[in-house]
Amino acid sequence: MDGLQFAKEPAPFVITIFGATGDLTRKKLIPALFSLFLKGNASQFKVIGFARRPWTKESFQKEALSMLSGSHFSHIPEGQKKAFLEKLDYVSSTFDDAAGYARLAELVKPWEGKLFYLSTPPDEYEPIIRNLGGVGLNKVDSGWSRVIVEKPFGRDLATAKELNEILSSQFEEHQIYRIDHYLGKETVQNILVLRFGNGIFEPLWNSRYIDNIQITVAESIGVGTRGNYYEKSGTLRDMVQNHIFQLMTLLLMEPPNDLSPDTVRTEKVKVLKSLRPITYKDIKNYTVRGQYAAGVVDGKPVQGYLQEEGVAKDSKTETFVALQVHVDTWRWEGVPIFIRTGKGLGRKVSEVAVTFKQPPLQVFRNQATDGGQNQLVLHIQPEEGFTFHINAKIPGYTTQVRPVNMDFAYGDAFGESTPEAYERLILDALVGDSTLYTRRDEIEASWSFITRILQGWALDTDPLPQYRAGSAGPEEAKALPASIDQKWRKL
Ligand code: BG6
């Protein structure tokens, strides 16, 4: 287990994708594997698609070619695509048919490394895990066997624990890779480098100097064709329990002694375990839910959530969540963390804004302008980089103060595009580095906090606040930062 710092060189491997006919395979997995192949990070390997659809090796290869048709790969010579496609094979089987796994075992047994990627609806996880165990693919005499499990990982604490039990009945914890694609994003990993690779931020990174932290993950798209899935999920489960909590733990964790998977993840778990619970009596003060109504996004009229396909006409599923959370630790006592995320908002943007306290004595307070509080904004996407808002004197004979920006943009500094999250994460799983994957106690600690909110909401009979698609979310969300005389950063 090397940790974050080492170069990657996977041994010859076979990756089996359960749910190979699905959207994730098309949009992310096959493109990521092709990129690894092009960059020379994978040369001796095989990809096996495993799904119900009666495809053959040839039809899977043909489909995979269409998965590589994006502009990203348009300049790649056909010969290289062909060389990649030749590594693909396919097993057509239901997920509970032992015979399908016997065929799979024949194909994968000769390979040193075996990676099983669960990219199916979660109901299929149990039969897949048990059948892999049934044909002995969970254990290896030499080499390794690992399993990547996609989200959703449970829908509350009880179901997440159940899934962990099923997994641990067949695999050891070190073989289990619970994926969260936010951890594969360069700008998310950069949070650790910013905090612990620089001498200037960490001394300020605590309740003495930080006033509050805002985490925003806004999306302009609605639920589109995913109405059925979303009805069972909602934004709290879909975005907060996983992606946003990953951002939050990296922002709030204590410095790790080293970068090994367990050291880093142990520090992250401590943050989750220190979250002050939000129970029913607090939900009105600390949480706001909303649902998008018809509106205009990017100049085009869009329908409301209740009109989307697969959505119940009286649905109370939230498409927006804002939270105020507190982490009861020595470092963070009294620093509110504001979280907001939703669909159908005015813009797609993910960012973190760290607002610093005013200087102890505000000598410029009575000037016409005083600049306001310093803010460090980490841009996660689509812009990648950060901006430091500091105050400066406006040139002239009077002493007026105005905020100016110090900017760092990835593109300008490094001049190359950042790799896709799935590339990095798959490569990490291939070399046995689980730092950027979620450990069992981590997932259970985050569900423990989220489940209390879900239980509180279940008792709340008030109608859900609506917000116009294309806006910044429901008006009610303003109350959270207003409680400390703050505002959300403009979307
Ligand atoms: C997924 C959610 O996990 O993350 C989606 O299920 C969401 O609803 C997506 O749109 C956001 O990911 P990204 O990388 O586009 O921010």
mmCIF file of C-alpha atoms in Angstrom, residues 8 14 68-69 71 92 161 170 187 240 301 319 397 455 467 483:
data_model
loop_
_atom_site.group_PDB
_atom_site.id
_atom_site.type_symbol
_atom_site.label_atom_id
_atom_site.label_comp_id
_atom_site.label_asym_id
_atom_site.label_seq_id
_atom_site.Cartn_x
_atom_site.Cartn_y
_atom_site.Cartn_z
ATOM 1 C CA LYS A 8 2.013 3.741 -10.906
ATOM 2 C CA VAL A 14 -8.029 -8.218 -16.321
ATOM 3 C CA LEU A 68 -14.500 6.347 -28.133
ATOM 4 C CA SER A 69 -16.079 8.615 -30.704
ATOM 5 C CA SER A 71 -13.988 14.811 -29.614
ATOM 6 C CA SER A 92 -23.577 -12.506 -21.581
ATOM 7 C CA LYS A 161 -23.898 -1.709 6.860
ATOM 8 C CA GLN A 170 -16.413 -12.666 0.470
ATOM 9 C CA THR A 187 -8.578 19.998 -7.828
ATOM 10 C CA VAL A 240 -23.887 15.239 0.113
ATOM 11 C CA PRO A 301 -37.208 27.142 -20.900
ATOM 12 C CA THR A 319 -33.399 18.521 -5.759
ATOM 13 C CA TYR A 397 -4.731 60.797 -1.603
ATOM 14 C CA GLN A 455 -35.308 10.642 9.686
ATOM 15 C CA TYR A 467 -37.229 27.452 -6.656
ATOM 16 C CA SER A 483 -27.759 33.621 10.939
#
